[in-house]
mmCIF file of C-alpha atoms in Angstrom:
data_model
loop_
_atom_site.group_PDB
_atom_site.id
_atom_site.type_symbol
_atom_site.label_atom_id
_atom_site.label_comp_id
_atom_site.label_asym_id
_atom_site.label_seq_id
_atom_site.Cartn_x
_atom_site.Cartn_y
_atom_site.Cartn_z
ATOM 1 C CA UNK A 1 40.143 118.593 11.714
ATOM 2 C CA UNK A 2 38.557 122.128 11.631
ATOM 3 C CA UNK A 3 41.292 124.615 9.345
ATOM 4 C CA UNK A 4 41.289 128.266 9.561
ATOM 5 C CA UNK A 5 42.129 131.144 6.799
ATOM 6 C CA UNK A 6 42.092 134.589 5.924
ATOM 7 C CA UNK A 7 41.601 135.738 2.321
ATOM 8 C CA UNK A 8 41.918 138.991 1.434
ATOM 9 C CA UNK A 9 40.720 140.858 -1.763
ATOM 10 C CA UNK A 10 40.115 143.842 -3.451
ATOM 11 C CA UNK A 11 36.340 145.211 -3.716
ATOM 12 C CA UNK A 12 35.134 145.112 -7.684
ATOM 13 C CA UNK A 13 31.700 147.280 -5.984
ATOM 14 C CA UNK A 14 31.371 150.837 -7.159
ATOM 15 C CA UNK A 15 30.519 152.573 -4.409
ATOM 16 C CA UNK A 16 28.131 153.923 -3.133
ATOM 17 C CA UNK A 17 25.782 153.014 -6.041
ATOM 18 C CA UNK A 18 26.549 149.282 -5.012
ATOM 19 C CA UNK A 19 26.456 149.101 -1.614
ATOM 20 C CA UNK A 20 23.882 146.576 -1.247
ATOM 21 C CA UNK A 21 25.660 144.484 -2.412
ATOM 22 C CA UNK A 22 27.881 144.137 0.573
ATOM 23 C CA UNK A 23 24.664 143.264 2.063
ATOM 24 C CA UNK A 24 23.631 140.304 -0.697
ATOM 25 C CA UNK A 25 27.411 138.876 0.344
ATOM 26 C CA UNK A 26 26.818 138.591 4.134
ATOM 27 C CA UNK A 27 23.274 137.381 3.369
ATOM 28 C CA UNK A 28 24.390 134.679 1.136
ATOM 29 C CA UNK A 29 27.920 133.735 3.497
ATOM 30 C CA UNK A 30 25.616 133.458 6.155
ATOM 31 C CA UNK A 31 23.114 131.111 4.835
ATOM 32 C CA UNK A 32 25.777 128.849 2.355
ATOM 33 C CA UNK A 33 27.953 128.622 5.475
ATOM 34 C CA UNK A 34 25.054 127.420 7.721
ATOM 35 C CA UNK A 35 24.592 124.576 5.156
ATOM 36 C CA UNK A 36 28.616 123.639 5.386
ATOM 37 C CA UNK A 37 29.220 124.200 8.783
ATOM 38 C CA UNK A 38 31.328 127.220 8.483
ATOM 39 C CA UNK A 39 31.803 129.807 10.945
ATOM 40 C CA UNK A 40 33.875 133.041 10.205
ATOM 41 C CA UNK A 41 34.106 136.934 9.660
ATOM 42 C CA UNK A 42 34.124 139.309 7.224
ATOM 43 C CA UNK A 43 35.789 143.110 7.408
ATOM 44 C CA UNK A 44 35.041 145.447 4.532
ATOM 45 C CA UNK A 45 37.108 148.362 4.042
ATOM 46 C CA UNK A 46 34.942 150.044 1.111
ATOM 47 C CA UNK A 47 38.443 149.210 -0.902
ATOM 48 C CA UNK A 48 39.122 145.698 0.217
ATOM 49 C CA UNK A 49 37.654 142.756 1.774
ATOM 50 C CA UNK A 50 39.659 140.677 4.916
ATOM 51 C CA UNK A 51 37.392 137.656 5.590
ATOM 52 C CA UNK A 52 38.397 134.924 7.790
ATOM 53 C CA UNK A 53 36.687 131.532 7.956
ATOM 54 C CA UNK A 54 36.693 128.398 9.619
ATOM 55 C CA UNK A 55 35.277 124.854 8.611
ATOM 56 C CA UNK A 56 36.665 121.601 7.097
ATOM 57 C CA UNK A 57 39.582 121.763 4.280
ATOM 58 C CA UNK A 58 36.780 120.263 1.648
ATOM 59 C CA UNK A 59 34.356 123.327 2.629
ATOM 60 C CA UNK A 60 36.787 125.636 3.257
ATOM 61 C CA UNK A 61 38.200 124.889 -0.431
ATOM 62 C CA UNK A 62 34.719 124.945 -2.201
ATOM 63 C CA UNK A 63 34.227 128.538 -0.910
ATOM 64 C CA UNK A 64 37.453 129.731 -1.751
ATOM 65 C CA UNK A 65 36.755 128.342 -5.520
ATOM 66 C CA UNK A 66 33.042 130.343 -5.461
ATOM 67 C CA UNK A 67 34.974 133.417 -3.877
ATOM 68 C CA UNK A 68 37.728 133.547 -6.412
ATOM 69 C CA UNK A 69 34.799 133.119 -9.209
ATOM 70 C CA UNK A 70 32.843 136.300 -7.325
ATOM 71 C CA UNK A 71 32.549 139.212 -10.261
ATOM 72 C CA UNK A 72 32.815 141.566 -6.631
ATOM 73 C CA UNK A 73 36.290 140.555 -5.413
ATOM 74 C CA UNK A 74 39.271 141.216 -7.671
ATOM 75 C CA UNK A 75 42.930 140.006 -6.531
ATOM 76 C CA UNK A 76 41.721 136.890 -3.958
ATOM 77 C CA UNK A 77 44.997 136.032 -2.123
ATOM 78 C CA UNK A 78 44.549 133.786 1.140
ATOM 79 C CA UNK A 79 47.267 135.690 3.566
ATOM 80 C CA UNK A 80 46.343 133.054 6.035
ATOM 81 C CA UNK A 81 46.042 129.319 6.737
ATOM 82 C CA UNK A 82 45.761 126.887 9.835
ATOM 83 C CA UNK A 83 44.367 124.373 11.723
ATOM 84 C CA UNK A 84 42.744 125.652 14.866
ATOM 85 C CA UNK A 85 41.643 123.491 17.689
ATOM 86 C CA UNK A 86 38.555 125.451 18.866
ATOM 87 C CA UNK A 87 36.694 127.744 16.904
ATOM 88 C CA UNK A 88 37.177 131.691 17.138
ATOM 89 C CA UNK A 89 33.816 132.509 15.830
ATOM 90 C CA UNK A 90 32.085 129.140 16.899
ATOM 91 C CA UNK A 91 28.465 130.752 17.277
ATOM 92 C CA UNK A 92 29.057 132.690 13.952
ATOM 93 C CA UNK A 93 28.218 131.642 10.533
ATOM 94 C CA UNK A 94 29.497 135.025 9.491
ATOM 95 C CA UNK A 95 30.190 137.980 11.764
ATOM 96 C CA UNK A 96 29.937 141.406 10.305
ATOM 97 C CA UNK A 97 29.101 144.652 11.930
ATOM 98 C CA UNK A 98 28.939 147.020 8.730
ATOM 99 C CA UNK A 99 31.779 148.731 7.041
ATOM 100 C CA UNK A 100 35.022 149.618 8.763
ATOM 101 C CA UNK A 101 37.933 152.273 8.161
ATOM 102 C CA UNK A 102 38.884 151.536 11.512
ATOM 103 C CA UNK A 103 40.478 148.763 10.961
ATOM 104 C CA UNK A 104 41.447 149.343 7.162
ATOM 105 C CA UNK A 105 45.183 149.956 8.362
ATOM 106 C CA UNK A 106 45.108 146.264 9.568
ATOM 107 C CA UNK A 107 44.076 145.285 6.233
ATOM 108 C CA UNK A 108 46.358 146.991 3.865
ATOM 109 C CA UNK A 109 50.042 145.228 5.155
ATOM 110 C CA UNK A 110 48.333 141.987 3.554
ATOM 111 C CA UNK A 111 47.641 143.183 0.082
ATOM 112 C CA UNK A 112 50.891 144.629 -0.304
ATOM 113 C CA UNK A 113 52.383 140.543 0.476
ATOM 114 C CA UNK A 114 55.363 141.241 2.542
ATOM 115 C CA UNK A 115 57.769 138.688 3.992
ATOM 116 C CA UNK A 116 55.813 135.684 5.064
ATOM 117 C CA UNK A 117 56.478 136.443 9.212
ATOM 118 C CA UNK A 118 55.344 139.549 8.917
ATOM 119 C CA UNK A 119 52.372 138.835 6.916
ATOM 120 C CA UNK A 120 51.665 135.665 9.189
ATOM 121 C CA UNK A 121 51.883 138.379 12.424
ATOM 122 C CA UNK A 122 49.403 140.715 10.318
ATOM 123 C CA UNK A 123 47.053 138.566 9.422
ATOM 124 C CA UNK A 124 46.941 137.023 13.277
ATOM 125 C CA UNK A 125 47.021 140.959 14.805
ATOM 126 C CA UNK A 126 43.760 140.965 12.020
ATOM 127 C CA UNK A 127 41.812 137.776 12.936
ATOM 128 C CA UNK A 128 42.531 139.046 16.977
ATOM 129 C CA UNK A 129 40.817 141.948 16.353
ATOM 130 C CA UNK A 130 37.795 140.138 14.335
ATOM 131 C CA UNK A 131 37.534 138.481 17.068
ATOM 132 C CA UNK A 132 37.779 141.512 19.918
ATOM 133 C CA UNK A 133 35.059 143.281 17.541
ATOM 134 C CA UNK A 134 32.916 140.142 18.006
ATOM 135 C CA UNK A 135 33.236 140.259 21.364
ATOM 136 C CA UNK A 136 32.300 143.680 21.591
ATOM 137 C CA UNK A 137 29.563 143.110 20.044
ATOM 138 C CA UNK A 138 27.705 140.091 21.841
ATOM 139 C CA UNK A 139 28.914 142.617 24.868
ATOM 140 C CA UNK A 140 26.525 145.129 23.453
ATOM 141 C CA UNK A 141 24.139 143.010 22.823
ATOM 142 C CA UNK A 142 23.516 141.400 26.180
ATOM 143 C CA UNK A 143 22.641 145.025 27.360
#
């Protein structure tokens, strides 16, 4: 059964002198997920990271383990976990269009760790718009 979750985190990266290094993490999600069949995306705020991902509970827990061991993300707390029938991002190993302060609002009610039905409603309201940005994006690129 394919499971679903969201981890957030707090960005470690001194900006802007590493910023490529939000580039080496896409770059390496995107080929280690290829190899596990994992399919996801990733939101960085410049402050915090919101990535969602979706695969089998063994991959899903052998990334978590490497994430939680990443010198770049500080405070790891998944906000989020499911199983999902079909895939959101099923053509995806990991979408990301660059950084975002749009949706940095979004991101913020799920540090902070409120009650759990508000935090499960935040981190769906989240993974929706992950998905809408996706969307847009394929959208943009059929043009």
């Amino acid at each position: 059964m394919i499971k679903s979750l969201l981890y957030v985190s707090r960005s470690n990266l001194q900006l802007p002198r590493q910023r490529p290094e939000v580039d080496a993490i896409v770059a390496e999600s995107q080929a280690r997920n290829a190899t596990m069949g994992v399919t996801g995306a990733l939101v960085f705020t410049e402050r915090l990271f919101a990535h969602y991902l979706e695969g089998s509970e063994e991959m899903l827990d052998i990334l978590m383990e490497s994430i939680r061991r990443d010198r770049r993300h500080g405070d790891v707390a998944i906000v989020y976990h499911d199983a999902i029938p079909p895939r959101r991002f099923e053509t995806w190993e990991l979408a990301y269009a660059g950084p975002s302060t749009f949706v940095a609002g979004n991101v913020w009610p799920l540090i902070d760790r409120g009650p759990a039905a508000a935090q499960r409603k935040a981190a769906e309201r989240l993974i929706k718009l992950m998905a809408q940005f996706v969307e847009a994006h394929l959208i943009e690129q059929r043009r």
